[in-house]
PDB file of N, CA and C in Angstrom:
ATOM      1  N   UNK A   1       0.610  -0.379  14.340  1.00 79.00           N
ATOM      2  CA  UNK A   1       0.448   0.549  13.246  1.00 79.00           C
ATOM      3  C   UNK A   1       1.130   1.876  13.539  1.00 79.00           C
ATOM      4  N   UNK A   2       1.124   2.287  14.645  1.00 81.00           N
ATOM      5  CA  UNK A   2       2.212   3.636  14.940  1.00 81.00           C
ATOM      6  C   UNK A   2       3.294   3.468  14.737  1.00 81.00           C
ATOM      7  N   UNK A   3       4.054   2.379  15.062  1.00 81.00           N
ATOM      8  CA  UNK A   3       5.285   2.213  14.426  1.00 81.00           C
ATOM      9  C   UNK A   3       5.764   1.991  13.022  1.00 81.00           C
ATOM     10  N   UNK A   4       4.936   1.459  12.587  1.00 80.00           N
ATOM     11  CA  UNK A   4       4.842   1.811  11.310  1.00 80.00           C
ATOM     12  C   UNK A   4       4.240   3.099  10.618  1.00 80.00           C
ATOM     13  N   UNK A   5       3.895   3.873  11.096  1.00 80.00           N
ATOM     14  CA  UNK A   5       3.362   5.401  10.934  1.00 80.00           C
ATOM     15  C   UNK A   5       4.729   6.224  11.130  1.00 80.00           C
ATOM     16  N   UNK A   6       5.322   5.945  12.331  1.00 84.00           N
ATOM     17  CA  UNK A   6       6.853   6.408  12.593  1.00 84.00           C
ATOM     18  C   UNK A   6       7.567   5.793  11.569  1.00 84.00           C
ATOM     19  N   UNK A   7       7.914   4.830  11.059  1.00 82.00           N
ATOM     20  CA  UNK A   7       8.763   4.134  10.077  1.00 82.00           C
ATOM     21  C   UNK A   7       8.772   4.823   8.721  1.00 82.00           C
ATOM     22  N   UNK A   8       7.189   4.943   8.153  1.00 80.00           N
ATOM     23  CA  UNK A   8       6.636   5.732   7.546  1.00 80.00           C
ATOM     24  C   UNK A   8       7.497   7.245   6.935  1.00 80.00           C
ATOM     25  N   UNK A   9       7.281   8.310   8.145  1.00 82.00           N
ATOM     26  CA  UNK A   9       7.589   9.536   8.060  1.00 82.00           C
ATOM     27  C   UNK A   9       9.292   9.531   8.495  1.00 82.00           C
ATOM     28  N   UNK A  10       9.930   8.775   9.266  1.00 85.00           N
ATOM     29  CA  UNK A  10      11.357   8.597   9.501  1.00 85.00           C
ATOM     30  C   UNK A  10      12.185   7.920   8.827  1.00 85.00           C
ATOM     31  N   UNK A  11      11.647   7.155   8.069  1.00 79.00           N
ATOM     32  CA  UNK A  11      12.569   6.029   7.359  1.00 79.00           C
ATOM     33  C   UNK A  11      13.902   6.552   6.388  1.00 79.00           C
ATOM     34  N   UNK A  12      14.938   5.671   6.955  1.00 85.00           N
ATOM     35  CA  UNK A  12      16.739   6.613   6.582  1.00 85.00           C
ATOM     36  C   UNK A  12      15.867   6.277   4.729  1.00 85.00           C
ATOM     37  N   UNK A  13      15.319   5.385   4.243  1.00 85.00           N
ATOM     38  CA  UNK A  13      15.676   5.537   3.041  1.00 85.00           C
ATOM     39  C   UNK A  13      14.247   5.466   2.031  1.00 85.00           C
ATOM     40  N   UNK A  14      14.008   5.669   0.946  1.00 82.00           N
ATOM     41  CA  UNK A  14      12.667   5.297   0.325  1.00 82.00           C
ATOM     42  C   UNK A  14      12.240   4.086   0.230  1.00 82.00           C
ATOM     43  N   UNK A  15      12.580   3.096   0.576  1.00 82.00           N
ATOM     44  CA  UNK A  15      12.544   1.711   0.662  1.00 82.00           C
ATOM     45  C   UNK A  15      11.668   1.383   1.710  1.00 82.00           C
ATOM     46  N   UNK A  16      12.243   2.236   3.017  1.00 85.00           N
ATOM     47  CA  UNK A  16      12.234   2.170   4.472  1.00 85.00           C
ATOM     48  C   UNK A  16      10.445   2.693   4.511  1.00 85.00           C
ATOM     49  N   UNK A  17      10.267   3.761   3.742  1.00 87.00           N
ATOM     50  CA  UNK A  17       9.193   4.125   4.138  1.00 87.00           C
ATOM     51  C   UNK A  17       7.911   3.528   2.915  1.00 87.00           C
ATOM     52  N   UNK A  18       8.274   2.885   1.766  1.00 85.00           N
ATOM     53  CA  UNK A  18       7.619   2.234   1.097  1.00 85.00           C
ATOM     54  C   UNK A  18       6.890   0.964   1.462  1.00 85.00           C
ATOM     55  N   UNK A  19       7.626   0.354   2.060  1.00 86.00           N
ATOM     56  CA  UNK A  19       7.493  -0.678   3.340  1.00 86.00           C
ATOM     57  C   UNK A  19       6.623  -0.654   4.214  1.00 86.00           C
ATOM     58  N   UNK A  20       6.722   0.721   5.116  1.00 88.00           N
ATOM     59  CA  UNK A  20       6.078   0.968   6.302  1.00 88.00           C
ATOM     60  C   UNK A  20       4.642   1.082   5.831  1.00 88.00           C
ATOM     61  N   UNK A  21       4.501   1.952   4.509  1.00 88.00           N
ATOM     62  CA  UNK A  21       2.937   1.771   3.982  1.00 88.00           C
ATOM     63  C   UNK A  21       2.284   1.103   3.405  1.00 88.00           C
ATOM     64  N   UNK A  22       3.096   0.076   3.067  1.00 88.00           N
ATOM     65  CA  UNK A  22       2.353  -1.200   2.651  1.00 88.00           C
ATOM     66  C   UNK A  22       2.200  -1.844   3.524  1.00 88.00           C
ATOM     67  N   UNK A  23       2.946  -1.952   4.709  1.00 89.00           N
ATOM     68  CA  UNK A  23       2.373  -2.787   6.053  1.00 89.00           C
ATOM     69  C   UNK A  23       0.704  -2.285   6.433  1.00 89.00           C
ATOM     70  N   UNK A  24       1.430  -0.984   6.971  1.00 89.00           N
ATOM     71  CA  UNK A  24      -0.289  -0.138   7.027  1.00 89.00           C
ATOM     72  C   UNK A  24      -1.707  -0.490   6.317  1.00 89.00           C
ATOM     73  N   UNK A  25      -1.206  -0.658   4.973  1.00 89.00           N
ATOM     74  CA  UNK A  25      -1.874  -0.988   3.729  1.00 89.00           C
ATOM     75  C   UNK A  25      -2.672  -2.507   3.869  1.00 89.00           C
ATOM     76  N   UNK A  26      -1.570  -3.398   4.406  1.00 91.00           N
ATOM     77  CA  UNK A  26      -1.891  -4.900   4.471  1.00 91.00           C
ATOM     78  C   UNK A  26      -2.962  -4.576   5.799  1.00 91.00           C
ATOM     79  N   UNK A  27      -2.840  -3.889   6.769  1.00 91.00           N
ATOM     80  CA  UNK A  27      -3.090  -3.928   8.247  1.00 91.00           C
ATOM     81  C   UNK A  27      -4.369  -3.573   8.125  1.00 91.00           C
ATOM     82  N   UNK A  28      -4.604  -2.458   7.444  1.00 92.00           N
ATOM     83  CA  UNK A  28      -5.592  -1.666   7.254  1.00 92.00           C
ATOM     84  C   UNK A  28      -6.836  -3.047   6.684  1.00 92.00           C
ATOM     85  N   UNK A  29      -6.155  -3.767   5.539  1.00 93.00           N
ATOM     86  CA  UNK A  29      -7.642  -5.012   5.171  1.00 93.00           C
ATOM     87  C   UNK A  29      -7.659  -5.995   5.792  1.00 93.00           C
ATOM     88  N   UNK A  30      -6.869  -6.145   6.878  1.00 94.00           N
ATOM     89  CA  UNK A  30      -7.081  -7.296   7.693  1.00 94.00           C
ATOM     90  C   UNK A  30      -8.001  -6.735   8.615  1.00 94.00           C
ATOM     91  N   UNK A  31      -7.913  -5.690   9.230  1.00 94.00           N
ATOM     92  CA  UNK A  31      -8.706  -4.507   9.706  1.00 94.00           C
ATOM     93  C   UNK A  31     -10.228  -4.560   9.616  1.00 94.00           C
ATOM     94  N   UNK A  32     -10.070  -4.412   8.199  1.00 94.00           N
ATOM     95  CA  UNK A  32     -11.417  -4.692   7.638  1.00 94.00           C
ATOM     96  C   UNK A  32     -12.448  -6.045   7.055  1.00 94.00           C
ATOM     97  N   UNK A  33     -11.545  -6.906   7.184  1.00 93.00           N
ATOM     98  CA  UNK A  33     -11.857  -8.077   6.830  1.00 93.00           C
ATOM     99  C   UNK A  33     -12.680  -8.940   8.304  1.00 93.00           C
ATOM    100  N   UNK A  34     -11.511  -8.574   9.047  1.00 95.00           N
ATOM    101  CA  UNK A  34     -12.347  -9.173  10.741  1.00 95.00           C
ATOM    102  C   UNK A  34     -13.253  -8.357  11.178  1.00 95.00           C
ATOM    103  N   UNK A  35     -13.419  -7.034  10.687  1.00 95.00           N
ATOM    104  CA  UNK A  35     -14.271  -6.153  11.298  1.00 95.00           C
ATOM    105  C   UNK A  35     -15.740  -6.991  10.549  1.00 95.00           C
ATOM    106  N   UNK A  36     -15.485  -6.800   9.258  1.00 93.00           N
ATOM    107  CA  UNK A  36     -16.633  -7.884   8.409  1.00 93.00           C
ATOM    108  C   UNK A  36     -16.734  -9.041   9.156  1.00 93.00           C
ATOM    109  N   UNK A  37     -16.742  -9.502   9.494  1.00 92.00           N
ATOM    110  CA  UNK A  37     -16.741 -11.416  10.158  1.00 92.00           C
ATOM    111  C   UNK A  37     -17.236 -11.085  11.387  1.00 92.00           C
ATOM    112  N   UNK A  38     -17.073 -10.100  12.499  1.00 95.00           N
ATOM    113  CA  UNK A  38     -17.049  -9.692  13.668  1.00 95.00           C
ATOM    114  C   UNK A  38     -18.410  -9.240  13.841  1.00 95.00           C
ATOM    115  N   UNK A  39     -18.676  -8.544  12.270  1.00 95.00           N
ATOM    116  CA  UNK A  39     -20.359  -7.795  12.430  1.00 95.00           C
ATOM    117  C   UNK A  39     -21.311  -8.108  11.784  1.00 95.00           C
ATOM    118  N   UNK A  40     -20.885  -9.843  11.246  1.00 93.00           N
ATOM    119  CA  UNK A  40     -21.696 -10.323  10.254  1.00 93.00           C
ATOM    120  C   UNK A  40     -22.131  -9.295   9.040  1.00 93.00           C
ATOM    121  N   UNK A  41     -21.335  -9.039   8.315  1.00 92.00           N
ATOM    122  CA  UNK A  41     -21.026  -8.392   7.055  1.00 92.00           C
ATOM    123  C   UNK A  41     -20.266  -9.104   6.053  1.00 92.00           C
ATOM    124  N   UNK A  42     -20.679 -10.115   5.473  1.00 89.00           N
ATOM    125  CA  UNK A  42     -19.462 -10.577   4.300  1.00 89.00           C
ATOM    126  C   UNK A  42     -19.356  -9.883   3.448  1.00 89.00           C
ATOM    127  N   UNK A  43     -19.918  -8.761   2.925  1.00 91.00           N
ATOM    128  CA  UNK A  43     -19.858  -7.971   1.879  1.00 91.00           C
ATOM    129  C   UNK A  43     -18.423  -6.975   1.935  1.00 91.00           C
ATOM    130  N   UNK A  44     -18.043  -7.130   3.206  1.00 92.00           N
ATOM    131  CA  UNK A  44     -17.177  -6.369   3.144  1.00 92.00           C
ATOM    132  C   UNK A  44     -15.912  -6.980   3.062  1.00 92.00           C
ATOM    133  N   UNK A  45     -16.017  -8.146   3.146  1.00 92.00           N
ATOM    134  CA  UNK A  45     -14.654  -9.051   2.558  1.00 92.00           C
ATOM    135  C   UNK A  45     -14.112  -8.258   1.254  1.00 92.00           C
ATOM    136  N   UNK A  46     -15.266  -8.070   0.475  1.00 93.00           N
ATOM    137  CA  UNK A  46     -15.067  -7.497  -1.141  1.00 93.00           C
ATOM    138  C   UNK A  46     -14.305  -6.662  -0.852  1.00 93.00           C
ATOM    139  N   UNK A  47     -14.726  -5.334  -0.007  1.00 93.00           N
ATOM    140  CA  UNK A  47     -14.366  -4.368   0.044  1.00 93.00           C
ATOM    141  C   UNK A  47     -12.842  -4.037   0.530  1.00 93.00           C
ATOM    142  N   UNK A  48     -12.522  -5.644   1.317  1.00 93.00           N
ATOM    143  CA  UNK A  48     -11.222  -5.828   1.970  1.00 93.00           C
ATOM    144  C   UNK A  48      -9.988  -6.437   0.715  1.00 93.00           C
ATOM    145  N   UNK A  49     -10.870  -6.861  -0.178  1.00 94.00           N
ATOM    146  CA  UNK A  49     -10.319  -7.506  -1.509  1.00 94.00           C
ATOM    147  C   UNK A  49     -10.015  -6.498  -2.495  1.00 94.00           C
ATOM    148  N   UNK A  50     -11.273  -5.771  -2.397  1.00 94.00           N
ATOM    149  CA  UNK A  50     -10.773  -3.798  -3.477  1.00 94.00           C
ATOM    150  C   UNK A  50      -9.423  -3.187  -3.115  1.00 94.00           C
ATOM    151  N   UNK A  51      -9.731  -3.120  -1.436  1.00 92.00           N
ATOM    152  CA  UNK A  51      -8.723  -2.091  -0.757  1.00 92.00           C
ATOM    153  C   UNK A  51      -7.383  -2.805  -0.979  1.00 92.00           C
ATOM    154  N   UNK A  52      -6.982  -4.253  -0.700  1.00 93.00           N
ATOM    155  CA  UNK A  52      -5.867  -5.302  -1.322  1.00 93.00           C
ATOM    156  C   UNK A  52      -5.174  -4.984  -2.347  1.00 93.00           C
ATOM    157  N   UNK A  53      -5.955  -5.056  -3.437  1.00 94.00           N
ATOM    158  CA  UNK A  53      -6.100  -4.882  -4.709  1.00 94.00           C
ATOM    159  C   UNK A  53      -5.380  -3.446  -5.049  1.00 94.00           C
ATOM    160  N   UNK A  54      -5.774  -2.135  -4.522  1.00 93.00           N
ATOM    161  CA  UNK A  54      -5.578  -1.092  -4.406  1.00 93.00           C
ATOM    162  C   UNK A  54      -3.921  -0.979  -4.539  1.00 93.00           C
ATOM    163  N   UNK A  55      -3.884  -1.384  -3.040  1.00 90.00           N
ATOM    164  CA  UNK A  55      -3.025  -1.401  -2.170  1.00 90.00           C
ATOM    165  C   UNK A  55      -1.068  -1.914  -3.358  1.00 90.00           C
ATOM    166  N   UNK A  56      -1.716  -3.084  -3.864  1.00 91.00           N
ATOM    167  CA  UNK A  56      -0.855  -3.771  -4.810  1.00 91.00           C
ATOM    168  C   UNK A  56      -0.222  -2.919  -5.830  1.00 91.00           C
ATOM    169  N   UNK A  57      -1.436  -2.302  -6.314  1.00 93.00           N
ATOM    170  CA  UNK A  57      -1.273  -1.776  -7.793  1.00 93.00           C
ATOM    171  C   UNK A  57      -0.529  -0.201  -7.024  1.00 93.00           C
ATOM    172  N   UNK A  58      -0.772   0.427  -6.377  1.00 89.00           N
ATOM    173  CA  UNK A  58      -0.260   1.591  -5.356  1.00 89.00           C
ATOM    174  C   UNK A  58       1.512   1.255  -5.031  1.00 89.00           C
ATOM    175  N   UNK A  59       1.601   0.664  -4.586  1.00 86.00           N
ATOM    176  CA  UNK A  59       2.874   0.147  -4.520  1.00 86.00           C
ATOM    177  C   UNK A  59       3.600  -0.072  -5.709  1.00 86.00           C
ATOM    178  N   UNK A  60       3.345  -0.846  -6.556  1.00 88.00           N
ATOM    179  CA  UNK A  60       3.787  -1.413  -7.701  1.00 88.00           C
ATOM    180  C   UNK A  60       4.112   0.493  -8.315  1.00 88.00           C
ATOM    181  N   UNK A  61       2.761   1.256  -8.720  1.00 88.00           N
ATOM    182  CA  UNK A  61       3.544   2.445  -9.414  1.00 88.00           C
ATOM    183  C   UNK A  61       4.624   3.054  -8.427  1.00 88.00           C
ATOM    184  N   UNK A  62       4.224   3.121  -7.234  1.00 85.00           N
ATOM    185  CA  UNK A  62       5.188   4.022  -6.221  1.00 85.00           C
ATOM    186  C   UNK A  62       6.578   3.779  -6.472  1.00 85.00           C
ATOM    187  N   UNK A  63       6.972   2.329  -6.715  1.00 83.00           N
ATOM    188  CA  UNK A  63       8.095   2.116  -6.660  1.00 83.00           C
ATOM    189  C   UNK A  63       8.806   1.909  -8.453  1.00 83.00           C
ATOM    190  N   UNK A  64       8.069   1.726  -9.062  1.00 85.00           N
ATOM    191  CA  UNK A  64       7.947   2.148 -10.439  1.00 85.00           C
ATOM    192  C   UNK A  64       8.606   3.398 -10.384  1.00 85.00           C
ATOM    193  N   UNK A  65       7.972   4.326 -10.075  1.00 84.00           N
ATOM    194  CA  UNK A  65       8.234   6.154 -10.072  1.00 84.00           C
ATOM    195  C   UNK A  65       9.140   5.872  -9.135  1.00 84.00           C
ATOM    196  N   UNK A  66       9.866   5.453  -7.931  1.00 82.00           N
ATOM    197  CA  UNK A  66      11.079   5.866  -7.214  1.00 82.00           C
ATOM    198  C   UNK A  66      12.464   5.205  -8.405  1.00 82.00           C
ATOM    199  N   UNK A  67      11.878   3.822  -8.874  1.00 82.00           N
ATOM    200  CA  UNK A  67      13.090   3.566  -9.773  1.00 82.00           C
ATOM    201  C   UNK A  67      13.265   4.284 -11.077  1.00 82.00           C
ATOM    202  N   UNK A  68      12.272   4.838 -11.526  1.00 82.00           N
ATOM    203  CA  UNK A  68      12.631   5.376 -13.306  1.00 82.00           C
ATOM    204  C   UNK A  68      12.443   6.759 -12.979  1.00 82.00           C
ATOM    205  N   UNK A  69      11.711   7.633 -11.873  1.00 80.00           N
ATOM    206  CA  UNK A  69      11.357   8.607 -12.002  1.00 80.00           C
ATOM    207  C   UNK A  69      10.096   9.045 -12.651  1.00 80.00           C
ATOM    208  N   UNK A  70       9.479   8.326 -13.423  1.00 75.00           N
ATOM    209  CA  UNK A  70       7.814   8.574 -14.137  1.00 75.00           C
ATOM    210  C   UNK A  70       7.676   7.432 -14.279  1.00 75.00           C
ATOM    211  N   UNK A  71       5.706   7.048 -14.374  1.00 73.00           N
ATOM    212  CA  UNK A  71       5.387   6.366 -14.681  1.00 73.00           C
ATOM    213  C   UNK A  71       4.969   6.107 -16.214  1.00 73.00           C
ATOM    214  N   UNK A  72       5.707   6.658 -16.852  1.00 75.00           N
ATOM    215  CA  UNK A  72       5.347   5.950 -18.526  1.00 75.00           C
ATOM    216  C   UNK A  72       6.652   4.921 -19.179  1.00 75.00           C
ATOM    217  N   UNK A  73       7.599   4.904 -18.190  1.00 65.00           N
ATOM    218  CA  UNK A  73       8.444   3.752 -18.390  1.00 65.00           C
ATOM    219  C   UNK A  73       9.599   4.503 -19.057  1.00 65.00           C
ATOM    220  N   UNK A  74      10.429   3.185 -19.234  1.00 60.00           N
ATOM    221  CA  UNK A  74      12.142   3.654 -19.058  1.00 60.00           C
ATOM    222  C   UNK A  74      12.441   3.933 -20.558  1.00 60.00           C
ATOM    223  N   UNK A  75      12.321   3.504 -21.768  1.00 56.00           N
ATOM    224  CA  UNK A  75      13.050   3.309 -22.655  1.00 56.00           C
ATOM    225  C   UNK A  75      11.574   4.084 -23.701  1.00 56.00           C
ATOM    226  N   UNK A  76      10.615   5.032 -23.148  1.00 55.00           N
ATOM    227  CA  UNK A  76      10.285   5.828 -23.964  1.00 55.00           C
ATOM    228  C   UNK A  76      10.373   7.180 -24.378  1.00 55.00           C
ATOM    229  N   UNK A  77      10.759   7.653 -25.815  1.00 53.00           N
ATOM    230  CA  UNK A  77      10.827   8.838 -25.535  1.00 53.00           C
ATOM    231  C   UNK A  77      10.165   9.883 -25.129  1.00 53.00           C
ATOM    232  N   UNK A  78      10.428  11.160 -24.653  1.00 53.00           N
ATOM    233  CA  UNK A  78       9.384  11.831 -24.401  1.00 53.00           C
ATOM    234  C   UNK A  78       9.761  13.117 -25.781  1.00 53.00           C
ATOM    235  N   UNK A  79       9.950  13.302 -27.172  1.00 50.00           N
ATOM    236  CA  UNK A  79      10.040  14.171 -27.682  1.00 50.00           C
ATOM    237  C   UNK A  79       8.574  14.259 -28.731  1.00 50.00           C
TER     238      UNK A  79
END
């Protein structure tokens, strides 16, 4: 995960570092998913399924907004 923390804040391009936080992102509910299993907690599977979930839709606008510049989409006007 540090290297990807470095990848993160160094990355030559926005791609580079979009990447690095969705790794984090993935790392982070696997994280939490074995931590659940480890401490007899299944409830927190859910919580590993929210943060997933999150994680998806987070990305999806991020890179939304790096390709169009806003998130209300390409072909609307704004007048």
């Amino acid at each position: 995960m540090l290297m990807a923390l470095v990848r993160a804040f160094r990355g030559p391009t926005v791609f580079d570092r979009v990447q690095a936080v969705n790794m984090m992102g993935t790392k982070t509910v696997l994280l939490i998913a074995v931590s659940g299993f480890l401490t007899g907690r299944p409830e927190w599977l859910d919580l590993a399924i929210l943060y997933a979930l999150m994680n998806f839709i987070g990305m999806l606008a991020l890179l939304r907004f790096s390709r169009f510049g806003s998130l209300a989409g390409e072909g609307e006007d704004q007048s």
